[in-house]
Each structure stands twice: as C-alpha cells, then as structure tokens.
PDB file of C-alpha atoms in Angstrom:
ATOM      1  CA  MET H   1      10.870  23.140 -13.878  1.00 92.00           C
ATOM      2  CA  VAL H   2       9.016  21.657 -10.895  1.00 96.00           C
ATOM      3  CA  GLU H   3      10.173  18.273  -9.608  1.00 97.00           C
ATOM      4  CA  VAL H   4       8.826  16.031  -6.836  1.00 98.00           C
ATOM      5  CA  THR H   5      10.963  13.186  -5.491  1.00 97.00           C
ATOM      6  CA  VAL H   6      10.570  10.471  -2.901  1.00 97.00           C
ATOM      7  CA  THR H   7      13.726   8.937  -1.431  1.00 97.00           C
ATOM      8  CA  PRO H   8      14.108   6.004  -1.444  1.00 97.00           C
ATOM      9  CA  GLN H   9      11.714   5.377  -4.303  1.00 97.00           C
ATOM     10  CA  SER H  10      11.293   1.732  -3.250  1.00 96.00           C
ATOM     11  CA  SER H  11      11.118   0.872   0.458  1.00 95.00           C
ATOM     12  CA  LEU H  12       9.453  -1.283   3.078  1.00 94.00           C
ATOM     13  CA  ALA H  13       6.026   0.005   4.159  1.00 93.00           C
ATOM     14  CA  ASP H  14       7.156   0.653   7.743  1.00 93.00           C
ATOM     15  CA  ARG H  15      10.222   2.693   6.734  1.00 95.00           C
ATOM     16  CA  PRO H  16      10.131   6.480   6.413  1.00 97.00           C
ATOM     17  CA  VAL H  17      10.758   8.176   3.096  1.00 97.00           C
ATOM     18  CA  LYS H  18      11.715  11.766   2.293  1.00 98.00           C
ATOM     19  CA  ILE H  19       9.445  13.767   0.009  1.00 98.00           C
ATOM     20  CA  GLN H  20      10.816  16.922  -1.618  1.00 98.00           C
ATOM     21  CA  VAL H  21       9.462  19.395  -4.144  1.00 98.00           C
ATOM     22  CA  ARG H  22      11.880  21.701  -5.978  1.00 98.00           C
ATOM     23  CA  GLY H  23      11.564  24.327  -8.676  1.00 97.00           C
ATOM     24  CA  LEU H  24       8.648  26.286  -7.247  1.00 97.00           C
ATOM     25  CA  SER H  25       8.461  30.047  -6.928  1.00 97.00           C
ATOM     26  CA  PRO H  26       9.319  31.416  -3.476  1.00 97.00           C
ATOM     27  CA  SER H  27       6.188  31.424  -1.260  1.00 97.00           C
ATOM     28  CA  GLN H  28       4.154  29.592  -3.916  1.00 97.00           C
ATOM     29  CA  LEU H  29       1.090  27.824  -2.489  1.00 97.00           C
ATOM     30  CA  VAL H  30       0.854  24.200  -3.650  1.00 97.00           C
ATOM     31  CA  THR H  31      -1.074  21.017  -2.943  1.00 97.00           C
ATOM     32  CA  LEU H  32       0.746  17.720  -2.477  1.00 97.00           C
ATOM     33  CA  ARG H  33      -1.492  14.741  -3.202  1.00 97.00           C
ATOM     34  CA  ALA H  34      -0.972  10.987  -2.713  1.00 97.00           C
ATOM     35  CA  VAL H  35      -3.120   8.400  -4.514  1.00 97.00           C
ATOM     36  CA  LEU H  36      -3.047   4.640  -3.988  1.00 96.00           C
ATOM     37  CA  LYS H  37      -5.128   1.978  -5.742  1.00 95.00           C
ATOM     38  CA  ASP H  38      -5.380  -1.233  -3.712  1.00 93.00           C
ATOM     39  CA  GLU H  39      -5.672  -4.823  -4.970  1.00 91.00           C
ATOM     40  CA  ARG H  40      -9.490  -4.589  -5.118  1.00 92.00           C
ATOM     41  CA  GLY H  41      -9.356  -1.390  -7.174  1.00 92.00           C
ATOM     42  CA  GLU H  42     -10.356   0.897  -4.297  1.00 95.00           C
ATOM     43  CA  ILE H  43      -8.817   4.381  -4.397  1.00 96.00           C
ATOM     44  CA  PHE H  44      -7.229   5.946  -1.295  1.00 97.00           C
ATOM     45  CA  GLN H  45      -6.130   9.598  -1.312  1.00 96.00           C
ATOM     46  CA  SER H  46      -4.617  12.265   0.883  1.00 96.00           C
ATOM     47  CA  CYS H  47      -3.590  15.851   0.277  1.00 96.00           C
ATOM     48  CA  ALA H  48      -1.901  18.674   2.108  1.00 97.00           C
ATOM     49  CA  PHE H  49      -1.356  22.358   1.329  1.00 98.00           C
ATOM     50  CA  PHE H  50       2.119  23.877   1.607  1.00 98.00           C
ATOM     51  CA  ARG H  51       3.802  27.220   1.013  1.00 97.00           C
ATOM     52  CA  ALA H  52       7.204  26.951  -0.647  1.00 97.00           C
ATOM     53  CA  ASP H  53      10.185  28.398   1.208  1.00 97.00           C
ATOM     54  CA  GLY H  54      12.454  31.166  -0.110  1.00 96.00           C
ATOM     55  CA  ALA H  55      14.332  28.683  -2.312  1.00 96.00           C
ATOM     56  CA  GLY H  56      11.101  27.436  -3.911  1.00 97.00           C
ATOM     57  CA  GLU H  57      11.167  24.097  -2.103  1.00 98.00           C
ATOM     58  CA  VAL H  58       8.712  22.097  -0.003  1.00 98.00           C
ATOM     59  CA  ASP H  59       9.843  19.388   2.411  1.00 98.00           C
ATOM     60  CA  PRO H  60       7.059  17.938   4.621  1.00 97.00           C
ATOM     61  CA  SER H  61       9.658  17.019   7.258  1.00 97.00           C
ATOM     62  CA  LEU H  62      10.619  20.713   7.614  1.00 97.00           C
ATOM     63  CA  HIS H  63       7.625  22.731   6.412  1.00 97.00           C
ATOM     64  CA  PRO H  64       4.210  22.520   8.102  1.00 98.00           C
ATOM     65  CA  ALA H  65       1.136  21.550   6.118  1.00 97.00           C
ATOM     66  CA  LEU H  66      -1.317  24.463   6.174  1.00 97.00           C
ATOM     67  CA  GLY H  67      -4.375  22.255   5.758  1.00 96.00           C
ATOM     68  CA  GLY H  68      -5.851  19.421   3.745  1.00 96.00           C
ATOM     69  CA  ASN H  69      -6.112  15.999   5.411  1.00 96.00           C
ATOM     70  CA  TYR H  70      -3.731  17.149   8.143  1.00 97.00           C
ATOM     71  CA  SER H  71      -1.843  20.213   9.330  1.00 96.00           C
ATOM     72  CA  GLY H  72       1.524  20.725  10.924  1.00 97.00           C
ATOM     73  CA  ILE H  73       4.816  18.929  10.394  1.00 97.00           C
ATOM     74  CA  TRP H  74       4.203  15.266   9.537  1.00 97.00           C
ATOM     75  CA  PRO H  75       7.053  13.893   7.380  1.00 96.00           C
ATOM     76  CA  MET H  76       4.958  10.822   6.422  1.00 97.00           C
ATOM     77  CA  GLY H  77       1.576  12.559   6.567  1.00 97.00           C
ATOM     78  CA  LEU H  78       0.655  11.892   2.947  1.00 97.00           C
ATOM     79  CA  PHE H  79       1.040   8.151   3.585  1.00 97.00           C
ATOM     80  CA  TRP H  80      -0.458   8.051   7.090  1.00 96.00           C
ATOM     81  CA  PHE H  81      -3.582  10.047   6.241  1.00 96.00           C
ATOM     82  CA  LEU H  82      -4.668   8.129   3.117  1.00 96.00           C
ATOM     83  CA  GLN H  83      -8.469   7.912   3.111  1.00 95.00           C
ATOM     84  CA  PRO H  84     -10.779   5.760   0.960  1.00 96.00           C
ATOM     85  CA  ASP H  85     -12.928   7.383  -1.719  1.00 93.00           C
ATOM     86  CA  THR H  86     -15.696   4.929  -0.721  1.00 91.00           C
ATOM     87  CA  LEU H  87     -16.705   5.153   2.927  1.00 90.00           C
ATOM     88  CA  PHE H  88     -15.888   2.284   5.296  1.00 90.00           C
ATOM     89  CA  ARG H  89     -13.269   0.676   3.026  1.00 91.00           C
ATOM     90  CA  ARG H  90     -10.069  -0.571   4.631  1.00 91.00           C
ATOM     91  CA  LEU H  91      -6.626  -0.626   3.098  1.00 90.00           C
ATOM     92  CA  VAL H  92      -5.631  -4.295   3.077  1.00 86.00           C
ATOM     93  CA  LYS H  93      -2.633  -5.914   1.412  1.00 87.00           C
ATOM     94  CA  ARG H  94      -3.219  -9.609   0.658  1.00 85.00           C
ATOM     95  CA  ASP H  95      -0.288 -10.334  -1.677  1.00 85.00           C
ATOM     96  CA  VAL H  96       2.413  -9.102   0.707  1.00 84.00           C
ATOM     97  CA  ALA H  97       5.328 -10.840  -1.016  1.00 83.00           C
ATOM     98  CA  GLY H  98       4.433 -10.543  -4.707  1.00 85.00           C
ATOM     99  CA  SER H  99       3.950  -6.838  -5.317  1.00 91.00           C
ATOM    100  CA  PRO H 100       4.215  -3.458  -3.588  1.00 95.00           C
ATOM    101  CA  PHE H 101       1.608  -0.784  -3.074  1.00 95.00           C
ATOM    102  CA  LEU H 102       2.251   1.957  -5.638  1.00 97.00           C
ATOM    103  CA  VAL H 103       1.680   5.435  -4.225  1.00 97.00           C
ATOM    104  CA  HIS H 104       1.423   8.146  -6.860  1.00 97.00           C
ATOM    105  CA  LEU H 105       2.553  11.574  -5.581  1.00 98.00           C
ATOM    106  CA  GLU H 106       1.525  14.775  -7.388  1.00 97.00           C
ATOM    107  CA  VAL H 107       2.071  18.509  -6.948  1.00 97.00           C
ATOM    108  CA  PHE H 108      -0.609  21.003  -7.998  1.00 96.00           C
ATOM    109  CA  ASN H 109      -0.518  24.776  -8.114  1.00 96.00           C
ATOM    110  CA  GLY H 110      -2.674  26.442  -5.450  1.00 94.00           C
ATOM    111  CA  LEU H 111      -5.255  24.740  -3.260  1.00 93.00           C
ATOM    112  CA  LEU H 112      -6.727  21.569  -4.727  1.00 87.00           C
ATOM    113  CA  LEU H 113     -10.058  20.873  -3.048  1.00 83.00           C
ATOM    114  CA  ALA H 114     -11.587  18.368  -5.498  1.00 78.00           C
ATOM    115  CA  LYS H 115     -10.852  14.636  -5.313  1.00 79.00           C
ATOM    116  CA  GLU H 116     -10.648  14.546  -9.120  1.00 82.00           C
ATOM    117  CA  PRO H 117      -8.301  17.356 -10.223  1.00 82.00           C
ATOM    118  CA  GLN H 118      -9.305  19.243 -13.361  1.00 80.00           C
ATOM    119  CA  GLU H 119      -5.873  20.730 -13.937  1.00 89.00           C
ATOM    120  CA  GLN H 120      -2.570  19.166 -14.917  1.00 93.00           C
ATOM    121  CA  ALA H 121      -0.117  18.328 -12.129  1.00 95.00           C
ATOM    122  CA  LEU H 122       3.063  20.421 -12.019  1.00 96.00           C
ATOM    123  CA  ALA H 123       5.068  17.249 -11.300  1.00 97.00           C
ATOM    124  CA  SER H 124       4.555  13.660 -10.178  1.00 97.00           C
ATOM    125  CA  CYS H 125       6.449  10.559  -9.090  1.00 98.00           C
ATOM    126  CA  GLU H 126       5.717   7.098  -7.743  1.00 98.00           C
ATOM    127  CA  ALA H 127       6.769   5.362  -4.535  1.00 97.00           C
ATOM    128  CA  GLN H 128       6.829   1.601  -4.055  1.00 97.00           C
ATOM    129  CA  ARG H 129       5.884   0.413  -0.569  1.00 96.00           C
ATOM    130  CA  TRP H 130       6.788  -3.251   0.012  1.00 95.00           C
ATOM    131  CA  TYR H 131       5.558  -5.410   2.896  1.00 90.00           C
ATOM    132  CA  VAL H 132       8.235  -8.084   2.599  1.00 91.00           C
ATOM    133  CA  GLY H 133      11.949  -7.410   2.111  1.00 89.00           C
ATOM    134  CA  PRO H 134      14.087  -9.002  -0.597  1.00 88.00           C
ATOM    135  CA  GLY H 135      14.973 -12.641   0.041  1.00 89.00           C
ATOM    136  CA  VAL H 136      12.342 -13.198   2.735  1.00 91.00           C
ATOM    137  CA  GLN H 137      10.609 -16.570   2.450  1.00 90.00           C
ATOM    138  CA  ARG H 138       6.927 -17.078   3.229  1.00 88.00           C
ATOM    139  CA  VAL H 139       5.992 -20.492   4.616  1.00 91.00           C
ATOM    140  CA  ALA H 140       2.307 -21.382   4.949  1.00 91.00           C
ATOM    141  CA  ILE H 141       1.405 -22.876   8.347  1.00 94.00           C
ATOM    142  CA  LYS H 142      -1.388 -25.467   8.537  1.00 95.00           C
ATOM    143  CA  GLU H 143      -1.460 -27.499  11.728  1.00 93.00           C
ATOM    144  CA  GLY H 144      -4.810 -28.706  13.027  1.00 94.00           C
ATOM    145  CA  ARG H 145      -7.032 -25.623  13.233  1.00 95.00           C
ATOM    146  CA  VAL H 146      -4.083 -23.220  13.160  1.00 94.00           C
ATOM    147  CA  ARG H 147      -3.555 -21.263   9.940  1.00 94.00           C
ATOM    148  CA  GLY H 148      -0.926 -18.640   9.336  1.00 92.00           C
ATOM    149  CA  ALA H 149       2.276 -17.662   7.631  1.00 89.00           C
ATOM    150  CA  LEU H 150       5.864 -17.726   8.803  1.00 92.00           C
ATOM    151  CA  PHE H 151       8.230 -15.185   7.260  1.00 90.00           C
ATOM    152  CA  LEU H 152      11.884 -16.277   7.352  1.00 93.00           C
ATOM    153  CA  PRO H 153      14.687 -13.768   6.792  1.00 91.00           C
ATOM    154  CA  PRO H 154      17.272 -14.529   4.111  1.00 90.00           C
TER     155      PRO H 154
END
C-alpha cells in the first residue's frame, strides 16, 4: 500500500518539512503533486517526477526530481515552486493568525502532465503551514499615518 507523509504535518511556513513516499515498486516512476487553495479561492500547484529507489521509497531530500516544475534535489521544492493556475496571481496570506495554508500532497503513478488529473491518486496527505506560532499576539498599530501590526511572542 502506497503512503505519502509530511513531517511535521503542522508547521510554521518558514520551517522545512520532510516528505516521504513509501510502498512503491522499486524504480517505479511517480509524480508528486502539491495543491494549495488560497483565501481568495485561487489554486496554486506544483509537481515533480521521481523514480523510486530500490526499497520503493521517494524522499525529495535524497532523490532528485527528474522533471516537472523543477529538477534536482530540492527538499522543499513542492512548496517553493507552487504556481498559480491563473496567470499573474500572487500567493498572499491575509489572515496570518487565524488559519494555516493547507497544502494537499498527492502521489500519482507515472508522469502526470495535466493540471487536472484524470486518474485516482495512489496516496495523499495534507500539510498545515502556519504564519504565526502558538501563543503569539497580534497588536494593530495605528499612530498618525503609520499602520501596521506588532507580533509579540508568548
């Protein structure tokens, strides 16, 4: 049975995570895909092609991507290379303290070239990417013409 995991499952957006796929056939060609829907409903995606090692595993921090949105060894490549489905859209997080970005990770057999996959994913999981840590307070700043936010640690 194929399994994809992201460790830790919930983390701050600037912290690295470890992505692993297990249960593949040795040398199996797969596509790892990341999908994120922002607060405005815009979709951002990335994908990379990998060949499983002799144990039937894929680890982007050890195994090079063979193509897709990037190639080579990029442990956080699926997150760093997210691209909008609609041209010229930017990934912006307005509610930094209230909710995380949810990044859906999927594994597909073979090379997935379409943005909308027609086949069922072999496995999937979800990663939460927070912009504010637990216990951090947000204080609105309004002084004259100055506007901003002060984030105070717990």
